[in-house]
Coordinates of C-alpha atoms and ligand atoms in Angstrom, one line a residue:
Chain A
X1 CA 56.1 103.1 -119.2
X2 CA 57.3 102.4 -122.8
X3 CA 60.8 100.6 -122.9
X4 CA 63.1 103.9 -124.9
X5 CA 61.9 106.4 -122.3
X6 CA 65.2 107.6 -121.5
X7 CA 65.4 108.1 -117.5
X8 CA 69.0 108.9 -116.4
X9 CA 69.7 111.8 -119.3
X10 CA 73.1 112.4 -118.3
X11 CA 74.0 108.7 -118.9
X12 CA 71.8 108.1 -122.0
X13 CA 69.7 105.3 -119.6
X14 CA 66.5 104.1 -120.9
X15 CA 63.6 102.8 -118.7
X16 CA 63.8 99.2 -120.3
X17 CA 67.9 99.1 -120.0
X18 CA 67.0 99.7 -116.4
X19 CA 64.0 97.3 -116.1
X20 CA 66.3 94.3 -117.8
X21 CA 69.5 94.9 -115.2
X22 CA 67.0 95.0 -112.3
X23 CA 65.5 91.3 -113.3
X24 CA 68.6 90.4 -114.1
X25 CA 69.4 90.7 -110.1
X26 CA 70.7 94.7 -109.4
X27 CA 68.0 95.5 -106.6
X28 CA 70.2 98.7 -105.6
X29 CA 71.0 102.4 -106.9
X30 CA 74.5 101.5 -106.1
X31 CA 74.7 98.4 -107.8
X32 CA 72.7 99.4 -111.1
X33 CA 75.2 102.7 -111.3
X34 CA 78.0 99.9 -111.3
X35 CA 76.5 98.3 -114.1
X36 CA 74.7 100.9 -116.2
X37 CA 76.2 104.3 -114.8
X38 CA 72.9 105.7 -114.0
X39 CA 73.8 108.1 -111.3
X40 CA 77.6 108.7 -112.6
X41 CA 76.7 112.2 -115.1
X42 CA 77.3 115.7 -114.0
X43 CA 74.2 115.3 -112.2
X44 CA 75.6 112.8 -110.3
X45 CA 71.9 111.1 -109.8
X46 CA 70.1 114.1 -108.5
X47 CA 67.5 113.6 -111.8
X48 CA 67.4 110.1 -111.8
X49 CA 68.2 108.2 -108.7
X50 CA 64.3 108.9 -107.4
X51 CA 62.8 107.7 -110.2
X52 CA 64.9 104.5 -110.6
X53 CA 64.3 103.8 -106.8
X54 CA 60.3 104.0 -108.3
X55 CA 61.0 101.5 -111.0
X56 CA 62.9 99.0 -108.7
X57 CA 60.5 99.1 -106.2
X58 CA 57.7 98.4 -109.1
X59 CA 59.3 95.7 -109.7
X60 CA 60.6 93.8 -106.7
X61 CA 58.1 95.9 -104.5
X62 CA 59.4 97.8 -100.7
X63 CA 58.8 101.3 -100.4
X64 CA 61.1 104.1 -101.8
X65 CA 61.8 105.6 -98.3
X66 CA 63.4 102.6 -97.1
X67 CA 65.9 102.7 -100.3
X68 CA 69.3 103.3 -99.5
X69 CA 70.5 106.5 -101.5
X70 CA 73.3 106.8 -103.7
X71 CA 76.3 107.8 -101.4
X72 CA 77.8 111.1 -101.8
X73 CA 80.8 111.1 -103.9
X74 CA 82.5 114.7 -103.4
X75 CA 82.8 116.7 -105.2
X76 CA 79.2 118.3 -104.7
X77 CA 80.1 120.0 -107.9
X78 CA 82.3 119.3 -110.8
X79 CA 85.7 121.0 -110.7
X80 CA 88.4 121.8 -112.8
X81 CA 91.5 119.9 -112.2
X82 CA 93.4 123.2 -112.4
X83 CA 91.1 124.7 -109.7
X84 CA 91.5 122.1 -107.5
X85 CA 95.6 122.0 -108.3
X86 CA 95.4 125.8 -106.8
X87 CA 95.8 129.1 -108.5
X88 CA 99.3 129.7 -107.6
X89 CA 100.0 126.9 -110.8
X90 CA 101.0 129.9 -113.5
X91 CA 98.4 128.9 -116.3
Chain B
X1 CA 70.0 79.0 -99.1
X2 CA 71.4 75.9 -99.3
X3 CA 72.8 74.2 -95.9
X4 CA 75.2 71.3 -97.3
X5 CA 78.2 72.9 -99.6
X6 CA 81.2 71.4 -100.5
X7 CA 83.1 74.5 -100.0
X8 CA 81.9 78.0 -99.0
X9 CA 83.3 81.2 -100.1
X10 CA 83.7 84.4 -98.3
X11 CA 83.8 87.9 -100.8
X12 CA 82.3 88.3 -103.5
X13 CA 85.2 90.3 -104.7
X14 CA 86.8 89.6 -108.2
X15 CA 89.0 86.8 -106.0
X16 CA 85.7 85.5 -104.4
X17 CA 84.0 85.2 -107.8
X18 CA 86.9 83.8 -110.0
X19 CA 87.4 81.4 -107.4
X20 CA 84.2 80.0 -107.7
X21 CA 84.0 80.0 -110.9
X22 CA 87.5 77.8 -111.3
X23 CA 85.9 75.4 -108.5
X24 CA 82.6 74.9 -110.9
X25 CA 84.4 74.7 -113.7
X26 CA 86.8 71.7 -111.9
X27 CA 83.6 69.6 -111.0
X28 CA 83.1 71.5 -107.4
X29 CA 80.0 72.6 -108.4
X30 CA 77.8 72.4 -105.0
X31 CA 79.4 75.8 -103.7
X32 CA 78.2 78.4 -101.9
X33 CA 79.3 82.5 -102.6
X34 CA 78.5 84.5 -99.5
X35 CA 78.6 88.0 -99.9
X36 CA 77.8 90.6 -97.2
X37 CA 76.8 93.7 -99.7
X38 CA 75.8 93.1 -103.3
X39 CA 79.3 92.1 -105.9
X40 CA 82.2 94.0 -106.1
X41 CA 81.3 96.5 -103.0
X42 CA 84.2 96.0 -101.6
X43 CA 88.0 96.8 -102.9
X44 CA 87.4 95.7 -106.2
X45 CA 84.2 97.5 -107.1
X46 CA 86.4 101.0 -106.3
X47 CA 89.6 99.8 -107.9
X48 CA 91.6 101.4 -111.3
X49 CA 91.4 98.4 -112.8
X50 CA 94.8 98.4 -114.1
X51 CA 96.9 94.9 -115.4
X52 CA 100.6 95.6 -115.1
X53 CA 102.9 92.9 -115.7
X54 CA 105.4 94.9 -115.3
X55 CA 107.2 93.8 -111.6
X56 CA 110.3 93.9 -109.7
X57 CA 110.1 89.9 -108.5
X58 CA 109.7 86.9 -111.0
X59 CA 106.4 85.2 -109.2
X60 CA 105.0 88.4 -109.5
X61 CA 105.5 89.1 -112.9
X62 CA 104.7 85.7 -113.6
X63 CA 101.5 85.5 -112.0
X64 CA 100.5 88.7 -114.1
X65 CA 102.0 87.8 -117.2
X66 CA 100.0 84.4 -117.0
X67 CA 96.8 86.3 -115.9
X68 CA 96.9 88.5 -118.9
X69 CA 97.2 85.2 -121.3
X70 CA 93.4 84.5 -119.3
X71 CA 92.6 87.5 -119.6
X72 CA 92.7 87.6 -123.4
X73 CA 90.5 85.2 -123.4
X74 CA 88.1 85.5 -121.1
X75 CA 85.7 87.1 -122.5
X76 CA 84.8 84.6 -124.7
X77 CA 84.9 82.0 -122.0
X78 CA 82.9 83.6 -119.9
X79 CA 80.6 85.0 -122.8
X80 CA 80.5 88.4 -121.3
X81 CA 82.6 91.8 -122.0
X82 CA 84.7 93.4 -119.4
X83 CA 86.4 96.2 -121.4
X84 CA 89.4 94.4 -121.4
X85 CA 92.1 96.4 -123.4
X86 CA 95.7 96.0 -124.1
X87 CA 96.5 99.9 -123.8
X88 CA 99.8 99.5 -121.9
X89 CA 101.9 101.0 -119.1
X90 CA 104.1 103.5 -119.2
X91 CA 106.1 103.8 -116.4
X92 CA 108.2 106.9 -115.3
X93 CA 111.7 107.2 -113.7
X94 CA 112.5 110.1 -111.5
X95 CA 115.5 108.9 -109.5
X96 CA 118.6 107.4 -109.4
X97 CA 116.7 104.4 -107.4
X98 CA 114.6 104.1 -109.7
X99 CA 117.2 104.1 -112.8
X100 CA 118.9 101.2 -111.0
X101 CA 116.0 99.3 -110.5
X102 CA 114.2 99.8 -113.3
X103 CA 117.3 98.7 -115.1
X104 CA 117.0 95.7 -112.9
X105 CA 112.9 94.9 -113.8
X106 CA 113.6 95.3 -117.4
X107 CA 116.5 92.3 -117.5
X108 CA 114.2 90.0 -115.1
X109 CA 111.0 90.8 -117.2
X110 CA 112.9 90.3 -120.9
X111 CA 114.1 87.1 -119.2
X112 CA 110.7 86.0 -118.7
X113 CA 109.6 87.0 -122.4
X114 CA 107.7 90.3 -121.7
X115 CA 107.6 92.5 -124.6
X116 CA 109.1 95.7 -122.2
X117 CA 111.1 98.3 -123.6
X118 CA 113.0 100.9 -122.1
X119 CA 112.4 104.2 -123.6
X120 CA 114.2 107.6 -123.5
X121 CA 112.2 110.8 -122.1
X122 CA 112.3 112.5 -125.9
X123 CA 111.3 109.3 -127.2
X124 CA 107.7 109.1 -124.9
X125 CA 105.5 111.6 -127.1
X126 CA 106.1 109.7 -130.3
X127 CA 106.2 106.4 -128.9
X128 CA 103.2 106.5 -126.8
X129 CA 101.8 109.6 -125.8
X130 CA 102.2 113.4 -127.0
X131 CA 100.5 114.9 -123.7
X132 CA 102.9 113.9 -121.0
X133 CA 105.3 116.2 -119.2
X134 CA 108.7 114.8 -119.6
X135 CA 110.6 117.2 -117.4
X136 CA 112.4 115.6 -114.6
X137 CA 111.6 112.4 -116.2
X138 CA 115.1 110.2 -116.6
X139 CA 113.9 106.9 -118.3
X140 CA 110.8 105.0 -118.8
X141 CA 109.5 101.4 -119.5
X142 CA 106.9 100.6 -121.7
X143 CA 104.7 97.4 -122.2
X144 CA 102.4 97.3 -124.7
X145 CA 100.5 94.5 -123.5
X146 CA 100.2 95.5 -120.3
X147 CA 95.9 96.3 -120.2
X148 CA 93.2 97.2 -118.3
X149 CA 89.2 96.1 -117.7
X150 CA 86.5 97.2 -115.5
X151 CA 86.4 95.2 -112.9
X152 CA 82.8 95.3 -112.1
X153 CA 82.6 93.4 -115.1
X154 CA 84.8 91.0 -114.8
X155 CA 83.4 90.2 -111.4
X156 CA 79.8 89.9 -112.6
X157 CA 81.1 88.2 -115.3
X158 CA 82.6 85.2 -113.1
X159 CA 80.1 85.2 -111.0
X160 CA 77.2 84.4 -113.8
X161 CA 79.7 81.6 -115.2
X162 CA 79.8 80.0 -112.0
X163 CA 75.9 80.4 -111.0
X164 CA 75.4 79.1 -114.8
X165 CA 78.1 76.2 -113.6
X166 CA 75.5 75.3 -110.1
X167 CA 77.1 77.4 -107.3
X168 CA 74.6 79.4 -105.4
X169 CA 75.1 83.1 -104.5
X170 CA 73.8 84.8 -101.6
X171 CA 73.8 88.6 -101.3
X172 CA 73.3 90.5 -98.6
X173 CA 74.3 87.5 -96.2
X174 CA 77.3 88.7 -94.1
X175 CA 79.2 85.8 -92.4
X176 CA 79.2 86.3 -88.8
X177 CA 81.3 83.5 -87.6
X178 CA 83.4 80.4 -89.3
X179 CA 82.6 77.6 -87.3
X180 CA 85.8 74.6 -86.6
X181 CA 86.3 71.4 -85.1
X182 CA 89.2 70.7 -83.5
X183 CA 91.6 71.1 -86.1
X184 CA 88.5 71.0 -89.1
X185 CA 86.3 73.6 -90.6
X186 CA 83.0 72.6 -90.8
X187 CA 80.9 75.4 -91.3
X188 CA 80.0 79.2 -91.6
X189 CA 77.6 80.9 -89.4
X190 CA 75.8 83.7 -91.8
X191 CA 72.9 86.5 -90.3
X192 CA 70.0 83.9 -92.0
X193 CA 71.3 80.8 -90.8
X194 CA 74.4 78.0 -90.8
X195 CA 76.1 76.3 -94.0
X196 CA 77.4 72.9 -93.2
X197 CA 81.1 72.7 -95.4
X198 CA 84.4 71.2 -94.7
X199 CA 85.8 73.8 -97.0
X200 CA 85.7 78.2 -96.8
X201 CA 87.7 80.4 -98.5
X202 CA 88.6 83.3 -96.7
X203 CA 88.4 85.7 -100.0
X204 CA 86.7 89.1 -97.8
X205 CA 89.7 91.9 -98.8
X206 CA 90.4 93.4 -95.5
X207 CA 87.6 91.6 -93.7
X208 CA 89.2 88.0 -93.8
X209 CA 91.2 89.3 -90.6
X210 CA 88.0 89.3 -87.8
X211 CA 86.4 86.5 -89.9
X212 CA 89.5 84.5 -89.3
X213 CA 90.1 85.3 -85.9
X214 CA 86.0 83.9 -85.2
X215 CA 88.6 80.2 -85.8
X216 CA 91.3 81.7 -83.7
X217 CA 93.7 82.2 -86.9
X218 CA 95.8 85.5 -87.2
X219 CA 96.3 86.6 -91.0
X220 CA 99.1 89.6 -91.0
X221 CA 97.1 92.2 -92.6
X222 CA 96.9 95.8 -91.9
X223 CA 94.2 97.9 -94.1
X224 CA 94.9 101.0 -95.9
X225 CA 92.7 103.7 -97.2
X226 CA 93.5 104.1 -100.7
X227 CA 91.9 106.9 -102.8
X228 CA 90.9 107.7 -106.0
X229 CA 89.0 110.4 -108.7
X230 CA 87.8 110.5 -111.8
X231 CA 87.0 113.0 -114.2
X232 CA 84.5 113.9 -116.8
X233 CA 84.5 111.7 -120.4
X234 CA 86.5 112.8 -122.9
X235 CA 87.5 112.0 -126.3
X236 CA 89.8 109.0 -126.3
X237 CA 93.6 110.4 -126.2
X238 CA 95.8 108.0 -124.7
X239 CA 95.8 104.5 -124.2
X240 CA 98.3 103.2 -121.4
X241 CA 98.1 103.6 -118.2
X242 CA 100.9 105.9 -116.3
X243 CA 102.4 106.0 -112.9
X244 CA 105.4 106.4 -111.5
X245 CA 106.2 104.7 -108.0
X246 CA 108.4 108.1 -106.5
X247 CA 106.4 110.4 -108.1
X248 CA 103.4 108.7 -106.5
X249 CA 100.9 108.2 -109.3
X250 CA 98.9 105.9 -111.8
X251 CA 96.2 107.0 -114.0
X252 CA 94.5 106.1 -117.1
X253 CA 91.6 107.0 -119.6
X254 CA 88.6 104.5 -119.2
X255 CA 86.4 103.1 -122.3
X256 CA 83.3 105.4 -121.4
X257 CA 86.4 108.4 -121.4
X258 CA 86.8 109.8 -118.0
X259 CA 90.5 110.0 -116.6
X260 CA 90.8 108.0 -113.3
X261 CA 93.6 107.6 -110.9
X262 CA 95.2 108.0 -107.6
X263 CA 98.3 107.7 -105.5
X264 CA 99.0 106.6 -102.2
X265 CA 99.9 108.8 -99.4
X266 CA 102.9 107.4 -97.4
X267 CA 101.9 108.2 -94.0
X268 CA 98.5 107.1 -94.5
X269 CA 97.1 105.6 -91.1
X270 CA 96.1 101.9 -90.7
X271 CA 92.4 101.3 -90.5
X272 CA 89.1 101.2 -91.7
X273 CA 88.4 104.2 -92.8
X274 CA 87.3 104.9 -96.6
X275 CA 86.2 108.4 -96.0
X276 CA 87.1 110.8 -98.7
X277 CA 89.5 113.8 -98.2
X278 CA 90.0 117.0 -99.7
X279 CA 93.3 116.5 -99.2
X280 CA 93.9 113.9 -101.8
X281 CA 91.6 115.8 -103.9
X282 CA 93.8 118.9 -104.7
X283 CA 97.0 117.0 -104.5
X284 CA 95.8 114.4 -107.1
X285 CA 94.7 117.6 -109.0
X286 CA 98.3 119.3 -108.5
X287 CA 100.1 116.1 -110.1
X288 CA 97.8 115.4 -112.6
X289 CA 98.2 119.4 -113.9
X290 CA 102.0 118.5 -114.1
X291 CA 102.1 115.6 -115.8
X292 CA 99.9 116.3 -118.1
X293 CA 98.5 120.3 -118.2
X294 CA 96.3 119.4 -120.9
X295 CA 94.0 118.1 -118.0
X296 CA 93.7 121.4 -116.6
X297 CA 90.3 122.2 -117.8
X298 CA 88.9 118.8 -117.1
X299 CA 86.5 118.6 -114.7
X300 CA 86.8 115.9 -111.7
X301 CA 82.8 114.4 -111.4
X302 CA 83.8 111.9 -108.5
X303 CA 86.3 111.0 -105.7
X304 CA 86.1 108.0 -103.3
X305 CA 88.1 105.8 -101.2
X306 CA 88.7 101.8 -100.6
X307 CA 90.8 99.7 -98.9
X308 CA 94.3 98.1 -99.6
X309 CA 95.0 94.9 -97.7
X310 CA 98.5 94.8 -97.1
X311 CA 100.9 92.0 -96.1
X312 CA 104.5 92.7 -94.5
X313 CA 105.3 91.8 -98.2
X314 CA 103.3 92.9 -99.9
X315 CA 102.2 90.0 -101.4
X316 CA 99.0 88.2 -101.5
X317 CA 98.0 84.9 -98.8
X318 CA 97.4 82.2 -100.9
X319 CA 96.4 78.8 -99.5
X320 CA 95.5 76.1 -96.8
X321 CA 96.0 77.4 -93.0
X322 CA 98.4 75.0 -91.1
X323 CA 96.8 73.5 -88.7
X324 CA 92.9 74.1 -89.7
X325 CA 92.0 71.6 -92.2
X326 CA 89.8 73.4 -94.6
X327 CA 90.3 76.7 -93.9
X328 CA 91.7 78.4 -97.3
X329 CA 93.1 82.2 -97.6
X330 CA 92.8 84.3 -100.7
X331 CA 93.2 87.8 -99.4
X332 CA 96.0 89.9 -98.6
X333 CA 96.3 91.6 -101.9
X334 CA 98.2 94.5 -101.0
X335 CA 96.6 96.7 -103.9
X336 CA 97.0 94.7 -106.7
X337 CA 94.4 92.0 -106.4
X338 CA 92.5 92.2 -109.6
X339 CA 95.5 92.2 -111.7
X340 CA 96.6 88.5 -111.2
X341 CA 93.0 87.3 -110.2
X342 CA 92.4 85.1 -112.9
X343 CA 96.0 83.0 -112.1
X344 CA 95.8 83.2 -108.6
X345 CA 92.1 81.8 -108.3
X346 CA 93.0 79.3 -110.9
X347 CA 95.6 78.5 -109.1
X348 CA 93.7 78.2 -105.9
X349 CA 90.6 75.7 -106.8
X350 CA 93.3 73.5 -107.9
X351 CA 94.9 73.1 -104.5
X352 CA 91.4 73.0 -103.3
X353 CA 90.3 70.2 -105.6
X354 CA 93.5 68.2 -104.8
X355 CA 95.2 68.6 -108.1
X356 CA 98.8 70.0 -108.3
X357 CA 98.8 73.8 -108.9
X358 CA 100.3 74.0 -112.7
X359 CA 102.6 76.8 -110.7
X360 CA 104.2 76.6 -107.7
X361 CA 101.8 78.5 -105.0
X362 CA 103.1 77.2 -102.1
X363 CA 105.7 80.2 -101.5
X364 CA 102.0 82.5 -100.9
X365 CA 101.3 80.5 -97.6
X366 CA 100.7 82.6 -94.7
X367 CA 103.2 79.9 -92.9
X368 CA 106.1 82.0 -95.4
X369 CA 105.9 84.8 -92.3
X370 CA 106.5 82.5 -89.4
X371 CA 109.6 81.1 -91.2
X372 CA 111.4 85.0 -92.0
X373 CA 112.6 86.1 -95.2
X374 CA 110.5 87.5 -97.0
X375 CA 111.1 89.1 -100.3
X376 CA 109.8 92.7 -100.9
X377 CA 108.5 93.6 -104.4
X378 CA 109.4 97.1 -105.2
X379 CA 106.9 97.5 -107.9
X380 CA 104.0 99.2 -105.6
X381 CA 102.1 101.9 -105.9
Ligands
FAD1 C1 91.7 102.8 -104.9 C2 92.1 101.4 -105.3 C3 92.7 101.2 -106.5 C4 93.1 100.0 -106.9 N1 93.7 99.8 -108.2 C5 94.0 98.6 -108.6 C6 94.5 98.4 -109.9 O1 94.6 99.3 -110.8 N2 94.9 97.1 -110.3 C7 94.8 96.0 -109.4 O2 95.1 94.9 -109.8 N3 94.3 96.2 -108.2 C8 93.9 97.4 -107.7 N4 93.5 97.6 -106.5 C9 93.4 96.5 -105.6 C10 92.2 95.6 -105.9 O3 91.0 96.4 -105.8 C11 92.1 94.5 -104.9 O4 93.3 93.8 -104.7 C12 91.1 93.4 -105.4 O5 89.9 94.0 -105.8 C13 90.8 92.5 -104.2 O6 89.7 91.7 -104.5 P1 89.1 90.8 -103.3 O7 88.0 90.0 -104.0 O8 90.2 90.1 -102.6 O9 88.5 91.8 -102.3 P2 87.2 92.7 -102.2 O10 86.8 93.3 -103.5 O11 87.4 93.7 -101.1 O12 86.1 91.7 -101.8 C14 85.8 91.2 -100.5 C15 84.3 91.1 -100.3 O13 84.1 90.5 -99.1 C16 82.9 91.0 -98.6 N5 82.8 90.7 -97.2 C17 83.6 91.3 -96.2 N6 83.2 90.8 -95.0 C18 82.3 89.8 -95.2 C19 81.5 88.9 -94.4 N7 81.7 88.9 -93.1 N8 80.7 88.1 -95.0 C20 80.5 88.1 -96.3 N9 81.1 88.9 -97.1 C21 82.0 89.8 -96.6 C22 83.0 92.5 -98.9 O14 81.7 93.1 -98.9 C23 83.7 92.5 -100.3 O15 82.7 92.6 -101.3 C24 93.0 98.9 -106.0 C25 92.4 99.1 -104.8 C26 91.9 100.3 -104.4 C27 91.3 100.5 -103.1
FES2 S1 70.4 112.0 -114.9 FE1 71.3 110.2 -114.2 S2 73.3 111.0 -113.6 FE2 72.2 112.7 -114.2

């Protein structure tokens, strides 16, 4: 795959960002968010977190089933603050 | 994996990284970094990253306010950048406790030559920021050089140093049992086999209490969910962070631009638990919309949940354990661990390497509980 293919949108990731972090020693979806926040846009990974488990398995090898997900973070949706605060707050 | 170290260290939290680091950079360069996850799973990789120097009790402050001066310049040191930005604190007075006391703070922190003012409600929009709701608001101090950094950085960023330095990290290599001599350390026991050390450092967050019990040592800590959100990016708007200690609240805008922040619920349970609760969610949400309504319409992307380790004093355990040669504690942080990390592990590898701490730590040993009074720092939240 060429190096500017962008693979987390939301975050503005590209396939070679994501290659250099995982030889630099981030084997994990949870660790490479940390680092690179692939996984932390609105879609909160559900674009990109399969296809960066394909890329760290190419390089390091295992199996993409055995990959631990990305953990849930609620909400499942984004949600205004003012929402959330309730609508008995007078807006 | 090596199996001879000269000292081992538990966590690879900010605390287990810096000290490591500090130990290299002494000459203690055959060191081992045991972590049981990958860095920064634990406390720190779910922290606000906040770096207040504003506190109630003059070690405290101190520790911070020499922190900050590494801090500064760290990133240079460490040739790596952990967002570290002097954005300040404002923090808000709702009561008359908190008049008196903050009254208090400020003459103890100008004492020590922080640059803290005190600030009048009116006076908070064109001082520092426009978007805050003043009303009930009776005072506030402000510190300009009070900052912030992301401390996933900053951990990786210690941790490289000290690998560049010769220590050797292990990932994914939980420590199942310390292993002691008489009144010795002389190893750890990990899942892929034992490290032979007369030195650990017990750096694990809330976990150093079961890995010290494995040597039959008690640590008083009792762990506390703490929890947190963040919102979508925005364009930069304010700088400092806020909170307020009886309003219950600190949050701040990050360098990527999301709002993040939390509070802690009083009658929080002890325990392990870092679920997540809907609960915190639309409370957070309620305060947030009051102190600043401008947030209304921002949408929250994430919520999650770490743990505070708290001491009866809520201040860290720094320091050898009476009794068990070897056996060092850096843990205990009581929710403000990565704020004075860089002093406090400084600090530490100098005990460790037998040089005299260049500020008096000795007041942080765990034997301060057996002998009573304690002193409580008020500055919590
Ligand atoms: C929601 C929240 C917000 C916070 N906000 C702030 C803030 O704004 N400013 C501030 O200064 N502090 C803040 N804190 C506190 C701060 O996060 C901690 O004090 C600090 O990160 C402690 O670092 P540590 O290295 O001691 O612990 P940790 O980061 O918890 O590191 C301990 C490590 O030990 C590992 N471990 C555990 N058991 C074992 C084992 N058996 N073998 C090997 N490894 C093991 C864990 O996986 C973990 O990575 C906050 C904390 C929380 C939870
Ligand atoms: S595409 Fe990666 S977070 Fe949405």
């Amino acid at each position: 795959m060429k190096d500017d293919v962008i693979i987390c949108r939301c975050e503005d990731v590209s396939y070679g960002e994501i290659v250099e972090a995982i030889d630099s020693g981030l084997t994990t979806l949870e660790e490479l968010k940390r680092v690179l926040r692939t996984g932390m846009g609105p879609c909160q990974g559900r674009t990109c977190s399969r296809l960066i488990a394909r890329i760290i398995t190419e390089r390091i090898g295992g199996e993409v089933a055995d990959m631990k997900p990305l953990l849930d973070r609620p909400p499942t949706m984004p949600v205004e603050i003012g929402i959330l605060a309730g609508a008995s707050d007078e807006d | 994996m090596r199996t001879n170290a000269d000292c081992v260290i538990i966590g690879g939290g900010i605390i287990g990284a810096a000290v490591a680091y500090y130990l290299a950079k002494g000459g203690m360069t055959n060191c081992v970094l045991l972590e049981s996850e990958y860095l920064s799973s634990g406390a720190t990789g779910r922290c606000g990253g906040g770096i207040r120097q504003q506190w109630s009790t003059e070690p405290n402050a101190q520790l911070a306010m020499d922190s900050v001066r590494i801090f500064k310049t760290i990133e240079e040191e460490l040739d790596a950048d952990i967002e570290f930005l002097q954005g300040g604190y404002l923090v808000l007075a709702y009561t008359d406790e908190d008049v008196e006391q903050f009254h208090k703070n400020f003459e103890l922190q100008r004492r020590l030559g922080l640059d803290v003012e005190i600030l009048q409600p009116e006076e908070i929009a064109s001082r520092v920021v426009k978007q805050v709701n003043t009303d009930g608001v009776r005072m506030a101090t402000y510190c300009p050089t009070d900052a912030s950094a992301n401390p996933f950085l900053a951990t990786k960023a210690y941790a490289q140093a000290a690998v560049r330095l010769g220590v050797e990290i292990e990932l994914f290599t939980p420590v199942t049992r310390i292993l002691r001599e008489g009144n010795r350390i002389v190893g750890v026991e990990t899942e892929r086999g034992i490290i032979n050390t007369p030195r650990v450092v017990n750096a694990a967050g809330s976990h150093s209490v079961p890995l010290a019990r494995t040597v039959d040592v008690e640590i008083p800590i009792t762990p506390y969910r703490r929890e947190i959100l963040v919102t979508e990016p925005l364009e930069r708007f304010f700088d400092p962070m806020i909170i307020s200690f009886s309003f219950g609240i600190y949050f701040r805008q990050v360098k990527h631009g999301s709002v993040i922040g939390g509070f802690a619920y009083a009658d929080e349970a002890p325990g392990f638990n870092e679920e997540s609760s809907i609960d915190f969610l639309t409370m957070m949400s309620r305060k947030l919309s009051f102190l600043m309504p401008a947030l209304k319409h921002v949408k929250v992307v994430r919520q999650w949940a770490g743990l505070y380790d708290v001491t009866p004093d809520a201040q860290p355990i720094i320091g050898e354990t009476d009794g068990v040669d070897g056996f060092f504690q850096a843990n205990g942080f009581s929710g403000h661990g990565f704020m004075i990390a860089p002093k406090v592990s400084s600090l530490l590898s100098q005990l460790i390497l037998g040089q005299k701490p260049d500020l008096d730590i000795d007041r942080l040993n765990a034997r301060r509980f057996s002998e009573g009074d304690v002193d409580l720092d008020h500055s919590v939240v």
